[in-house]
Amino acid sequence: MERMIHEDKGRLYMGEKQDPAAELVFDVEDDTMIILSTHVDPAEREQGLGRELVDEAVNYARKHKLMIDPVCSFAHNVIEETPEYQVVRKK
């Protein structure tokens, strides 16, 4: 079940703004999107929501011509295992 992803000041989230089902938090410095954390509510896990957020972060980076530095271990793993995301991965 794909959910709507919202963007709000350094974060992408699904569900309610104040109590999201899933969220990805990032900073932008110069030409780099730094993914700081990804969190999925325990009741919503194992549905691919975290992956959807990382996919959206990659789309955001491409749209804004940014490279990605995935500090978050979850985002790092998704980006590393997805060959087409390597072009936006900051080395």
XYZ file of C-alpha atoms in Angstrom, residues 12-88:
77
model
C 9.903 13.674 4.236
C 7.067 11.909 6.000
C 3.993 9.717 5.614
C 0.871 10.081 7.687
C 0.145 12.934 10.071
C 2.544 15.875 10.265
C 2.766 15.796 14.064
C 2.721 12.000 14.425
C 4.002 10.469 11.178
C 3.850 6.765 10.423
C 7.300 7.136 8.861
C 9.779 9.960 8.374
C 13.185 10.705 6.924
C 15.094 13.704 8.306
C 17.755 15.498 6.263
C 19.890 18.633 6.043
C 21.110 20.322 2.887
C 24.603 21.797 2.958
C 25.976 23.307 -0.240
C 25.350 20.647 -2.904
C 24.778 17.754 -0.484
C 21.659 16.232 1.021
C 22.665 14.653 4.330
C 20.189 11.964 5.379
C 20.294 12.029 9.170
C 17.667 9.488 10.160
C 14.844 7.302 8.965
C 12.153 6.176 11.372
C 9.095 3.993 10.865
C 6.527 3.540 13.618
C 6.814 -0.030 14.956
C 3.184 -0.769 13.999
C 3.948 0.226 10.391
C 7.215 -1.688 9.887
C 7.833 -4.395 7.279
C 5.668 -2.589 4.710
C 8.465 -0.901 2.761
C 7.738 2.614 4.045
C 11.372 3.334 4.901
C 12.428 2.265 1.426
C 9.771 4.517 -0.132
C 11.135 7.461 1.841
C 14.703 6.781 0.694
C 13.444 6.491 -2.897
C 11.739 9.874 -2.512
C 14.918 11.365 -1.003
C 16.852 10.223 -4.085
C 14.209 11.832 -6.323
C 14.455 15.035 -4.257
C 18.254 15.025 -4.615
C 18.051 14.520 -8.371
C 15.450 17.272 -8.745
C 17.579 19.737 -6.759
C 20.902 18.571 -8.277
C 22.263 17.369 -4.938
C 24.560 14.527 -3.971
C 23.517 12.334 -1.020
C 25.554 11.624 2.101
C 23.544 8.924 3.913
C 24.620 9.237 7.550
C 21.579 7.156 8.506
C 22.532 3.459 8.350
C 19.186 2.401 6.880
C 19.387 4.962 4.052
C 23.053 4.051 3.507
C 22.144 0.375 3.050
C 19.283 1.092 0.641
C 21.447 3.391 -1.477
C 24.384 0.964 -1.476
C 22.226 -1.963 -2.635
C 20.530 0.020 -5.423
C 22.926 0.413 -8.387
C 20.977 3.242 -10.035
C 21.331 5.343 -6.862
C 25.132 5.315 -7.024
C 25.145 8.367 -9.304
C 23.803 10.552 -6.467
